Coordinates of C-alpha atoms and ligand atoms in Angstrom, one line a residue:
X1 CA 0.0 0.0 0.0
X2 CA 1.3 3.5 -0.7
X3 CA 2.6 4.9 2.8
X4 CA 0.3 8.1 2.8
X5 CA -2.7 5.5 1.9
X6 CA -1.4 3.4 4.8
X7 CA -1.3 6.1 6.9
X8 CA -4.2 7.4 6.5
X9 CA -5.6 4.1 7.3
X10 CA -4.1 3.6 10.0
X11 CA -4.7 7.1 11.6
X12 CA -8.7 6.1 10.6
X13 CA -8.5 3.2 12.7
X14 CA -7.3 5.1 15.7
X15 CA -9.7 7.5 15.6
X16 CA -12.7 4.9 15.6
X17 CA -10.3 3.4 18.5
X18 CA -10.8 7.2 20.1
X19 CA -14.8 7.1 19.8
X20 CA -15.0 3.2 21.6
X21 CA -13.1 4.2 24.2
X22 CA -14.6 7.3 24.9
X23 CA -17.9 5.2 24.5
X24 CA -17.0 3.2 26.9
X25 CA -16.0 5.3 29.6
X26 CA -18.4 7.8 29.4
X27 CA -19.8 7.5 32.6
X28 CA -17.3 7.2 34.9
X29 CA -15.3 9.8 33.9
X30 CA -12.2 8.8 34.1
X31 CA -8.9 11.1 35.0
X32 CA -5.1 10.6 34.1
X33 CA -2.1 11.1 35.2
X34 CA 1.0 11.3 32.9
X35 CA 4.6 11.6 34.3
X36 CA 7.1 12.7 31.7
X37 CA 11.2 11.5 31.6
X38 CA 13.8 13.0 29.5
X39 CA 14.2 15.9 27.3
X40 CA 11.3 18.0 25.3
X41 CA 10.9 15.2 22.1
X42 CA 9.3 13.5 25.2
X43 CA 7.5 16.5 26.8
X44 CA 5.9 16.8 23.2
X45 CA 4.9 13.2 23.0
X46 CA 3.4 13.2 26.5
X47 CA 1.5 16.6 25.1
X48 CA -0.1 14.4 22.2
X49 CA -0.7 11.2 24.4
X50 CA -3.1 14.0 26.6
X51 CA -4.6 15.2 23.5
X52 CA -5.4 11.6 22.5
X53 CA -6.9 11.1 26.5
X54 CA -8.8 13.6 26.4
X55 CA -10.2 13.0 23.4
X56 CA -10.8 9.6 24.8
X57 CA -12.5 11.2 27.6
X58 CA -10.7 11.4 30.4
X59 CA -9.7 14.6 32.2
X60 CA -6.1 15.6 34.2
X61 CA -5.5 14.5 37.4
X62 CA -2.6 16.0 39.4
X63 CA -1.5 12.9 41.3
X64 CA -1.5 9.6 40.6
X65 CA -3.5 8.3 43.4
X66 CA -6.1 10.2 41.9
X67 CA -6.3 8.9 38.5
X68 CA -7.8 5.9 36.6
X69 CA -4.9 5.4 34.4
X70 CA -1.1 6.3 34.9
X71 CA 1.2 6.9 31.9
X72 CA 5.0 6.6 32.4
X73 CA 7.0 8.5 29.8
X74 CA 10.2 6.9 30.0
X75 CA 14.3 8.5 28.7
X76 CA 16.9 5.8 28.3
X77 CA 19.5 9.0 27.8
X78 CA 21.8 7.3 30.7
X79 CA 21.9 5.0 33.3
X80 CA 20.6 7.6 35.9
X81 CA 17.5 8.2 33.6
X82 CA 16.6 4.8 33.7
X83 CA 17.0 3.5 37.4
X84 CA 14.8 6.6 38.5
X85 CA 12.0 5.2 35.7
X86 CA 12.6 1.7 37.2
X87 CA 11.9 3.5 41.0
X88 CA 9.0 5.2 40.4
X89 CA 7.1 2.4 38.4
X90 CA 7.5 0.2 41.6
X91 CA 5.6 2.6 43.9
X92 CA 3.0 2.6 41.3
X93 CA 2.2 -0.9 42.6
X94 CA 0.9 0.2 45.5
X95 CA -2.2 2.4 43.6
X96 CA -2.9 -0.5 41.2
X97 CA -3.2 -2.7 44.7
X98 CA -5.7 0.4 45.9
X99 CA -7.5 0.7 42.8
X100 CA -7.4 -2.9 40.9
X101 CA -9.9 -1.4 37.7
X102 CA -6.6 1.1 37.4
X103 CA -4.7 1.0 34.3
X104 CA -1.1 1.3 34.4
X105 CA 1.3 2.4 30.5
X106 CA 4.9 2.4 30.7
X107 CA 6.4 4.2 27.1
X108 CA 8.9 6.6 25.6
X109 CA 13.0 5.7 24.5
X110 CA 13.5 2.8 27.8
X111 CA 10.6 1.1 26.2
X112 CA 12.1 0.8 22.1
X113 CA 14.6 -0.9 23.5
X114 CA 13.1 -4.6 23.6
X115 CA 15.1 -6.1 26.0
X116 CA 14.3 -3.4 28.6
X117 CA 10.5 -3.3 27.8
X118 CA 10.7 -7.1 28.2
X119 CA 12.1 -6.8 31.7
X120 CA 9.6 -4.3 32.8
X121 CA 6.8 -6.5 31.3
X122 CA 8.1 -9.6 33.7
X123 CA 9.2 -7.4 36.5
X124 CA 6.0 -5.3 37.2
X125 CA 2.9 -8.2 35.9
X126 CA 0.5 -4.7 37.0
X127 CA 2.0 -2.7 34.0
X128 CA -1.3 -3.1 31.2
X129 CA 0.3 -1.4 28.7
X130 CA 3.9 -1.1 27.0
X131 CA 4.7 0.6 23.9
X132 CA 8.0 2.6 22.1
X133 CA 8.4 5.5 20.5
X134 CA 7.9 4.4 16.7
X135 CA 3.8 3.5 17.4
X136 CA 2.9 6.4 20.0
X137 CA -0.1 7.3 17.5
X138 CA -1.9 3.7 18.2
X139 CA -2.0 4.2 21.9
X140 CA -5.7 4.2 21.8
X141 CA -6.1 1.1 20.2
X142 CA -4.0 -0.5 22.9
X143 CA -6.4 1.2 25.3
X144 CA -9.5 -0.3 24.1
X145 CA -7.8 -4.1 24.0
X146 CA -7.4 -3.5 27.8
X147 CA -10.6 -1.9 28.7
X148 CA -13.0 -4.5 26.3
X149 CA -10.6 -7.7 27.0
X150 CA -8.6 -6.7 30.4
X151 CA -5.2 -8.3 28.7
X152 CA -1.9 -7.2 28.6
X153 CA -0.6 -5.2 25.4
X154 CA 3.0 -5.1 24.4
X155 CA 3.4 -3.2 21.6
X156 CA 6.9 -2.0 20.7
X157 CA 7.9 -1.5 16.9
X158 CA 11.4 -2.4 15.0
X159 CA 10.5 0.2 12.4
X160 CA 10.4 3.7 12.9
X161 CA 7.8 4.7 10.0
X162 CA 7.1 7.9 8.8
X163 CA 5.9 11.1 10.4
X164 CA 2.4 10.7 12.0
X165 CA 0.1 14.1 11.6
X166 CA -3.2 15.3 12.5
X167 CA -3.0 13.9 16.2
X168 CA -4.7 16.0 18.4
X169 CA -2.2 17.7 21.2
X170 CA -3.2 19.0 24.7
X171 CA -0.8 21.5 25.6
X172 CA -0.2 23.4 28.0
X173 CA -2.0 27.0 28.0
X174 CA 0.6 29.9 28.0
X175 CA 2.2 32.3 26.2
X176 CA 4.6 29.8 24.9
X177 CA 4.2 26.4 22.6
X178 CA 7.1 23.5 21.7
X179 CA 6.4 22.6 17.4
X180 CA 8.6 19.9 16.7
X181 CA 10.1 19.7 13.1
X182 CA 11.6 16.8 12.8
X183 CA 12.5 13.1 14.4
X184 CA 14.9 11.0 15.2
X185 CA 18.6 10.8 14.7
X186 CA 21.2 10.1 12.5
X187 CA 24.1 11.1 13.4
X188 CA 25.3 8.2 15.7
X189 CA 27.6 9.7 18.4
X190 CA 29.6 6.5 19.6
X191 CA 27.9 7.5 23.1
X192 CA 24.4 8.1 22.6
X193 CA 21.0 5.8 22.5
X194 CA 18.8 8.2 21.0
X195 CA 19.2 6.9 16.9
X196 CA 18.6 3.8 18.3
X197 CA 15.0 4.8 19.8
X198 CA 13.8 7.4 18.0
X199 CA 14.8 6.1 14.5
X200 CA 16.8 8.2 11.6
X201 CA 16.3 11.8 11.1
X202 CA 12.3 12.7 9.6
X203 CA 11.6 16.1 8.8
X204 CA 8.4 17.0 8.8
X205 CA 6.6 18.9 5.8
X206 CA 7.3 22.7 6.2
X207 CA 3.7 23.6 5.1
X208 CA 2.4 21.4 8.1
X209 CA 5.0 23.3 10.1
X210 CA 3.6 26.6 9.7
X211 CA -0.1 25.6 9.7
X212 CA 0.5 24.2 13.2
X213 CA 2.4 27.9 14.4
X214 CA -0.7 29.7 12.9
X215 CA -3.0 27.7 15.0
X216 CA -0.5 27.9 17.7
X217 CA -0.3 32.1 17.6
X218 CA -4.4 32.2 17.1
X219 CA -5.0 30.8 19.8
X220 CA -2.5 33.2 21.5
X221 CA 0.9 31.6 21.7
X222 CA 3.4 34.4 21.3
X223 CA 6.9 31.8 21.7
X224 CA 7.4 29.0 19.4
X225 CA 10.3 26.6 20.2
X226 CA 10.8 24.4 17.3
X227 CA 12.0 20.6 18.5
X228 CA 14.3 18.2 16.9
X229 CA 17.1 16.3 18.0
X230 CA 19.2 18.3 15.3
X231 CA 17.1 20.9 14.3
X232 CA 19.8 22.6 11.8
X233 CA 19.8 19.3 9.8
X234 CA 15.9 20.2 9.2
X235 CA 14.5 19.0 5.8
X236 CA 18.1 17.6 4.7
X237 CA 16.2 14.1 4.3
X238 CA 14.0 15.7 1.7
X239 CA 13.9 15.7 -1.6
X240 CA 14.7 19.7 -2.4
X241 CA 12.8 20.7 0.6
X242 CA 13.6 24.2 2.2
X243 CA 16.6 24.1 4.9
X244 CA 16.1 25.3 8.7
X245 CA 17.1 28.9 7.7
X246 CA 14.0 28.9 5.3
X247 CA 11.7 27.3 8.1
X248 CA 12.8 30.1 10.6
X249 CA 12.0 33.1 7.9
X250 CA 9.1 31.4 7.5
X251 CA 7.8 30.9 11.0
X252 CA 8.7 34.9 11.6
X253 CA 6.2 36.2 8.9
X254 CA 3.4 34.5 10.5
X255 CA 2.0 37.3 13.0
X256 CA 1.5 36.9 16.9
X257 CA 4.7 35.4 16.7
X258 CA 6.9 37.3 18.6
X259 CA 10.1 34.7 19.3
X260 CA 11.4 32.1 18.1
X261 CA 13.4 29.2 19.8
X262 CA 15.0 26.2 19.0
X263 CA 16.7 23.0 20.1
X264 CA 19.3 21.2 19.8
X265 CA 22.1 22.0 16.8
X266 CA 24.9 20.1 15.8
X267 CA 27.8 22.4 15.4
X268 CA 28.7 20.6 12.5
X269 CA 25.4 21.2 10.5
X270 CA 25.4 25.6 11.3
X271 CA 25.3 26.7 8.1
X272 CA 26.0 30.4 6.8
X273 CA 21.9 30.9 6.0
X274 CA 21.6 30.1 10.1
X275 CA 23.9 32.4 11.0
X276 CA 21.9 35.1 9.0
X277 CA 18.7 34.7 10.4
X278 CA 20.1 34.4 13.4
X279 CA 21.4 38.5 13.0
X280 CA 18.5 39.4 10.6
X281 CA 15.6 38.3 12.2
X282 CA 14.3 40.0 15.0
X283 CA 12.2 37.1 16.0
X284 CA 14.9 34.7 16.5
X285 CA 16.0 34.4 19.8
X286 CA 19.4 35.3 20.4
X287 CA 20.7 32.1 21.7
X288 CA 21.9 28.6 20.7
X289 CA 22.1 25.5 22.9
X290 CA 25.4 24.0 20.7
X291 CA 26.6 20.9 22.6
X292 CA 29.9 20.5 22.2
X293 CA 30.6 17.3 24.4
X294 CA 34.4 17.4 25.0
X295 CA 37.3 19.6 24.2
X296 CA 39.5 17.2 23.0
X297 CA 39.7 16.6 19.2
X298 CA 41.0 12.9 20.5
X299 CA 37.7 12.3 22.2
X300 CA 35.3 14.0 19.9
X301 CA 36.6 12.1 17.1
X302 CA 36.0 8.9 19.1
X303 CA 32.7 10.0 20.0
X304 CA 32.1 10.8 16.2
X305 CA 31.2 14.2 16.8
X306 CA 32.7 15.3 13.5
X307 CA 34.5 18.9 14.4
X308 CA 37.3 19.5 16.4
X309 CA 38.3 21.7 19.4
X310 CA 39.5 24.5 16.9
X311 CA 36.4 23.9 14.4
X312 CA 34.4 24.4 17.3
X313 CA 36.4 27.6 19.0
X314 CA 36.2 29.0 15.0
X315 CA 32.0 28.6 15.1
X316 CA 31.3 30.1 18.4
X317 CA 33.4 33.2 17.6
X318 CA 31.9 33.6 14.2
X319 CA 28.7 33.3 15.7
X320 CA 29.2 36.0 18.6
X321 CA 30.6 38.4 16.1
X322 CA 27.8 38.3 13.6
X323 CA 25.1 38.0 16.0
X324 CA 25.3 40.7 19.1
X325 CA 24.6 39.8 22.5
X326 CA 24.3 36.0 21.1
X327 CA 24.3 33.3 24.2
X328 CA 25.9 30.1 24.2
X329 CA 24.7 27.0 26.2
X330 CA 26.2 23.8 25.6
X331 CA 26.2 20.0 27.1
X332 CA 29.4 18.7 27.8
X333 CA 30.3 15.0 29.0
X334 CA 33.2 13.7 31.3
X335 CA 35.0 10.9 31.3
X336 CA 34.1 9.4 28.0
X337 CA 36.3 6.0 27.5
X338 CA 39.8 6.8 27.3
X339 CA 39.9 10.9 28.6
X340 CA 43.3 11.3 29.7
X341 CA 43.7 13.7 32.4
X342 CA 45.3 15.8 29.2
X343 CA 41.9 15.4 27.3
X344 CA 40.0 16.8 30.4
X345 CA 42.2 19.6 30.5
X346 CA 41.2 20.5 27.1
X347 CA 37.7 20.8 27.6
X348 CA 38.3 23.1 30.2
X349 CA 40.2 25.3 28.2
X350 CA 37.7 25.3 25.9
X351 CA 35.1 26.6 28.2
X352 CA 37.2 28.9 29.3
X353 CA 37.1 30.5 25.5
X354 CA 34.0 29.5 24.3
X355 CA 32.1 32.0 26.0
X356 CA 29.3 29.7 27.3
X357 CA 26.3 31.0 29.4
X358 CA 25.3 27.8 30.6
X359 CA 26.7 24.3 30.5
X360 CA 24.5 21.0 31.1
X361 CA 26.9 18.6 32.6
X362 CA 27.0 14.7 32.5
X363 CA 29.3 12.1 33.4
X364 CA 29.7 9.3 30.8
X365 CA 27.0 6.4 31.1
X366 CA 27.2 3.3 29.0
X367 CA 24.6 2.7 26.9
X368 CA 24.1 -0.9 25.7
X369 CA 24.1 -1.3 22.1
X370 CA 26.0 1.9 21.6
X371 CA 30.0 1.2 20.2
X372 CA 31.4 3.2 22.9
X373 CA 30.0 0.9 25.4
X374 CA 32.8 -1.8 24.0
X375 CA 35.2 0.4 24.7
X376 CA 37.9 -0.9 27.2
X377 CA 39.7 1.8 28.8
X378 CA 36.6 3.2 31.2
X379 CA 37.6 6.0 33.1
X380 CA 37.0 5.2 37.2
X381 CA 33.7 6.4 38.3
X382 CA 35.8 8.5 41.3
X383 CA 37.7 10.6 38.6
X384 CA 34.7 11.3 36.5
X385 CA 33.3 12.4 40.0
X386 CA 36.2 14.8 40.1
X387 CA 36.2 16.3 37.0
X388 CA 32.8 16.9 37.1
X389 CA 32.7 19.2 40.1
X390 CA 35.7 20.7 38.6
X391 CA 34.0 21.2 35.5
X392 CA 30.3 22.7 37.3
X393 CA 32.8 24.8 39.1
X394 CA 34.8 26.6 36.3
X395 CA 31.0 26.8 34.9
X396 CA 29.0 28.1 38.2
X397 CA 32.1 30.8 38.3
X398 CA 31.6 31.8 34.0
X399 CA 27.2 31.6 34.4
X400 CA 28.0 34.3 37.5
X401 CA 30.2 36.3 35.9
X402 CA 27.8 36.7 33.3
X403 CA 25.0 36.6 35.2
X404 CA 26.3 40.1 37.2
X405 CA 26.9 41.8 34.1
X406 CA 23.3 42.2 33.7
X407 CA 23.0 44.2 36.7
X408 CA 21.3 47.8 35.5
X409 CA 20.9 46.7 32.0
X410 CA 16.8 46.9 30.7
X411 CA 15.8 44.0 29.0
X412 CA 12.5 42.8 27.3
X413 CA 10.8 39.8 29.2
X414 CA 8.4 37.4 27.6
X415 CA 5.9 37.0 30.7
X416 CA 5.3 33.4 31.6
X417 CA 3.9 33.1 34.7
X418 CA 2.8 35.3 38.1
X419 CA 3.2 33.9 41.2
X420 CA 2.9 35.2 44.8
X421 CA 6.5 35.1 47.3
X422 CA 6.1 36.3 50.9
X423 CA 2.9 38.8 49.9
X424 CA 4.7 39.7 46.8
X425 CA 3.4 39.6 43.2
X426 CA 6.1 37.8 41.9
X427 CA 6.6 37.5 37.4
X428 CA 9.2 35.5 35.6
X429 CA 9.8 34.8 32.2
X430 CA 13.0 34.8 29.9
X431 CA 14.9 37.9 28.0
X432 CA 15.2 37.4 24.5
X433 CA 18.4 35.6 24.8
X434 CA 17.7 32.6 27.1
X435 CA 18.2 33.7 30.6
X436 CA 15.0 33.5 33.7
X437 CA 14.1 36.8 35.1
X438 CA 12.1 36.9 38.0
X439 CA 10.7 40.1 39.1
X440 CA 8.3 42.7 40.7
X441 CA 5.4 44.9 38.7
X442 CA 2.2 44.1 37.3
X443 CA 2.9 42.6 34.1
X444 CA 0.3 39.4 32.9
X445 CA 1.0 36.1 31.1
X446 CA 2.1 36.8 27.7
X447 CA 3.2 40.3 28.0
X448 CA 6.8 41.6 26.8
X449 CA 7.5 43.6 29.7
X450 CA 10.6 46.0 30.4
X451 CA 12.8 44.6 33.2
X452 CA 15.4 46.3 35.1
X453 CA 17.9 43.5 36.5
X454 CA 18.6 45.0 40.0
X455 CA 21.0 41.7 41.3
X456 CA 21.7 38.2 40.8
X457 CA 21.2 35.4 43.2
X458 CA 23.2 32.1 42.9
X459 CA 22.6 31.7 39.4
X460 CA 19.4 33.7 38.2
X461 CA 18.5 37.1 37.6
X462 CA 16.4 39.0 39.7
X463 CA 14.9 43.0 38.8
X464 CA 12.1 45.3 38.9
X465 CA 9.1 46.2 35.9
X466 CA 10.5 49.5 34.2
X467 CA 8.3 52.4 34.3
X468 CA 7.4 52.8 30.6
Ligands
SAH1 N1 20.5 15.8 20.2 C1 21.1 16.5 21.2 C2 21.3 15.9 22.5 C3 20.5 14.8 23.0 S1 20.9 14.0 24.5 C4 22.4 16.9 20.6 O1 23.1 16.1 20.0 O2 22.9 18.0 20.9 C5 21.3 15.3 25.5 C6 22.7 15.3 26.1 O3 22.9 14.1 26.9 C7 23.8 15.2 25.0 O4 24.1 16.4 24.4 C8 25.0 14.6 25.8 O5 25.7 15.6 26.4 C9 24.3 13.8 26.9 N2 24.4 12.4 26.7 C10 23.9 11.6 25.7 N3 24.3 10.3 25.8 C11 25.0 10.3 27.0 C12 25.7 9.2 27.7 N4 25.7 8.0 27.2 N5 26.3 9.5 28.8 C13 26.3 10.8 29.3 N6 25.7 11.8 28.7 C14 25.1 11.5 27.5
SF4_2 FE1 22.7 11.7 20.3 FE2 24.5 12.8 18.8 FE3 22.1 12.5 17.8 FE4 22.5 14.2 19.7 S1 23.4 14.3 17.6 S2 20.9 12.8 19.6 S3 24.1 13.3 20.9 S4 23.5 10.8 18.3
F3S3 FE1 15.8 10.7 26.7 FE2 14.6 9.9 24.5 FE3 15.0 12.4 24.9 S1 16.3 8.9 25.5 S2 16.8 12.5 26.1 S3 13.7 11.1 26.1 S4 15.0 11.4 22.9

């Protein structure tokens, strides 16, 4: 069958899937509770599997003790990720003992991996449900099996398939909205599980793209950030589709859109047309999470990261010139297989000439099935200890420095929440770079306000509402 037929089948079938469950449910009104792993692919997906429940029906419940069915979102990103998954199903044991008629759904990366959705299966016989990434859209059709036949489904997929549209998504009401552009991966960093989970890179079409940001900024959205694991590579796996510049210029015309985010780039994938829209469009957020994972050419090339410490130096400093007042976050990882104490010592001389605002920090994790996990020389869990507080150190020190710099400076906040501190009216939301202001006046959700920073504490910026 052609693939869009297919598709379109498929999607059909889900749908009818929706209308039985909600069907059956109808009168008891049934309430959910999702909780969400990992990074924002999986934020998103938990956003479309609440659309898809409350199509079904059901309605939010804060807590799980509250709800009728629990939905575990699951991040296999390292080891850490996965033992807190594995911690929190087994207390969700205790609510299925309470409520027997409760349904319990493990997904997300931890479950595409068969051999670890087969060990949650045996381990925890109260989990209904358990399905991967590649099938998210057929969720309710695992639904009704349990609900009409009370069996267990287990419903994880080889083959990543295309990109699924048109599935409803229940997000979060505020001023700002996640759009991802593309899936997967394909870039294979020796270290890293997520090609293996979320399948090779699928961009999604552009026109789809900007229907969904029009809908988005109708209904109020003034923030897009555009999702992918490698956003910069967008519509490289089409046949002469437009490039991520194009998609950016494209996203600014549409009005109500007042910024524009995205994340994550591979530095080896910035092209010249980026760099442009980054300095020519106003809407473009003035800031670029560009992971750069070690400063040692030694170690990037065995973590196939395709650039080396100088290529890297080079494209941050070309950036920062053409683009004023451009921010820098990064993710960096320690003690990769083989990092010398030489190699280490790199990487912090590169963050001490990057320029970074911010730097996510990991120690290495093994990742079964990746080729660095056959690597033999592992570096001792005490010294990757080390040179990670040395590491958040030399970074707490740089996000300070930089952080006090903005003391006195005015600078346009994106409003995205109130909240009340000690009697206080409290607002916070982010300048048009990337950084969290929190501060005093009577600005609402949504607004741009004028901020004076006034001081810094530990590592955020704190100010008062400028007079306009
Ligand atoms: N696609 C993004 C990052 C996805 S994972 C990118 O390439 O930029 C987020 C971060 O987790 C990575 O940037 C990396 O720093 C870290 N990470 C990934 N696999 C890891 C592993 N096996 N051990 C430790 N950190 C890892
Ligand atoms: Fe993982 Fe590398 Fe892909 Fe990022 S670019 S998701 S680190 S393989
Ligand atoms: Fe984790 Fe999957 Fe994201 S492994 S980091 S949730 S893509």
């Amino acid at each position: 069958m052609n693939p869009t037929i297919e598709k379109l089948a498929g999607l059909a079938e889900v749908t009818v899937a929706m209308r039985r469950v909600k069907a059956l449910t109808e009168k008891a009104r049934p309430r959910y509770h999702i909780e969400t792993f990992g990074c924002q692919m999986n934020v998103h997906d938990s956003e479309k599997l609440a659309g898809m429940l409350e199509q079904m029906g059901y309605t939010g419940a804060k807590r799980a003790g509250e709800a009728d069915l629990i939905l575990m979102n699951t991040c296999c990103v390292r080891e850490h990720a996965e033992s807190r998954a594995f911690g929190h199903l087994g207390a969700f044991a205790d609510n299925k003992r309470e409520n027997p008629s409760l349904v319990v759904a493990v997904c997300g990366c931890m479950m595409q991996q068969k051999d670890v959705a087969l060990r949650v299966k045996q381990r925890f016989p109260f989990v209904d449900i358990i399905f991967g990434t590649h099938n998210l859209h057929r969720f309710p059709l695992m639904l009704l099996r349990v609900l009409e036949n009370r069996v267990r489904v287990f419903e994880v997929h080889g083959e990543a398939g295309g990109v699924v549209e048109g599935l409803p998504v229940r997000r979060r009401k505020g001023a700002k909205a996640f759009v991802t552009i593309m899936q997967g991966c394909t870039n294979f960093c020796t270290y890293c599980i997520v090609p293996h989970v979320r399948g090779p890179e699928r961009s999604r079409d552009i026109d789809n793209i900007l229907s969904e940001a029009r809908g988005l900024a109708e209904s109020g959205v003034k923030e897009i950030t555009l999702l992918g694991q490698n956003v910069n590579a967008y519509g490289k796996d089409l046949m002469h589709g437009p490039g991520f510049a194009e998609l950016l210029w494209g996203v600014a015309e549409i009005d109500g859109i007042e910024r524009i985010r995205f994340m994550t780039c591979h530095p080896k994938d910035v092209s010249d047309a980026l760099i442009e829209a980054m300095a020519g469009c106003e809407k473009v957020c003035r800031h670029i999470h560009l992971p750069v994972q070690s400063g040692s050419t030694a170690i990037l090339r065995a973590m196939n990261r395709k650039y080396t410490k100088e290529d890297y130096l080079a494209l941050a400093g070309r950036m920062k010139d053409a683009v004023p007042g451009l921010e820098i976050t990064t993710d960096i990882i320690v003690g990769f297989p083989g990092e010398t104490r030489e190699d280490f010592d790199e990487t912090l001389d590169l963050v001490r000439r990057a320029g970074f605002s911010a730097a996510f920090t990991f120690m290495y994790s093994p990742r079964k099935g990746t080729p660095a996990a056959k690597l033999a020389d592992r570096v001792e869990k005490a010294v990757k200890k080390e040179r990670l507080l040395e590491l958040n150190a030399l970074v707490a020190g740089m996000t300070a420095r930089e952080n006090e710099a903005y003391v006195g400076r005015t600078e346009r906040v994106l409003v995205e929440g109130v909240r009340e501190s000690d009697g206080e009216r409290l607002c916070y939301g982010r300048t048009h770079a990337s950084k969290t202001v929190c501060f005093t006046g009577g600005a609402a959700p949504g607004d741009i306000a004028l901020v004076t920073v006034t001081h810094t504490r530990e590592l955020s910026l704190h100010g008062k509402q400028a007079e306009v």
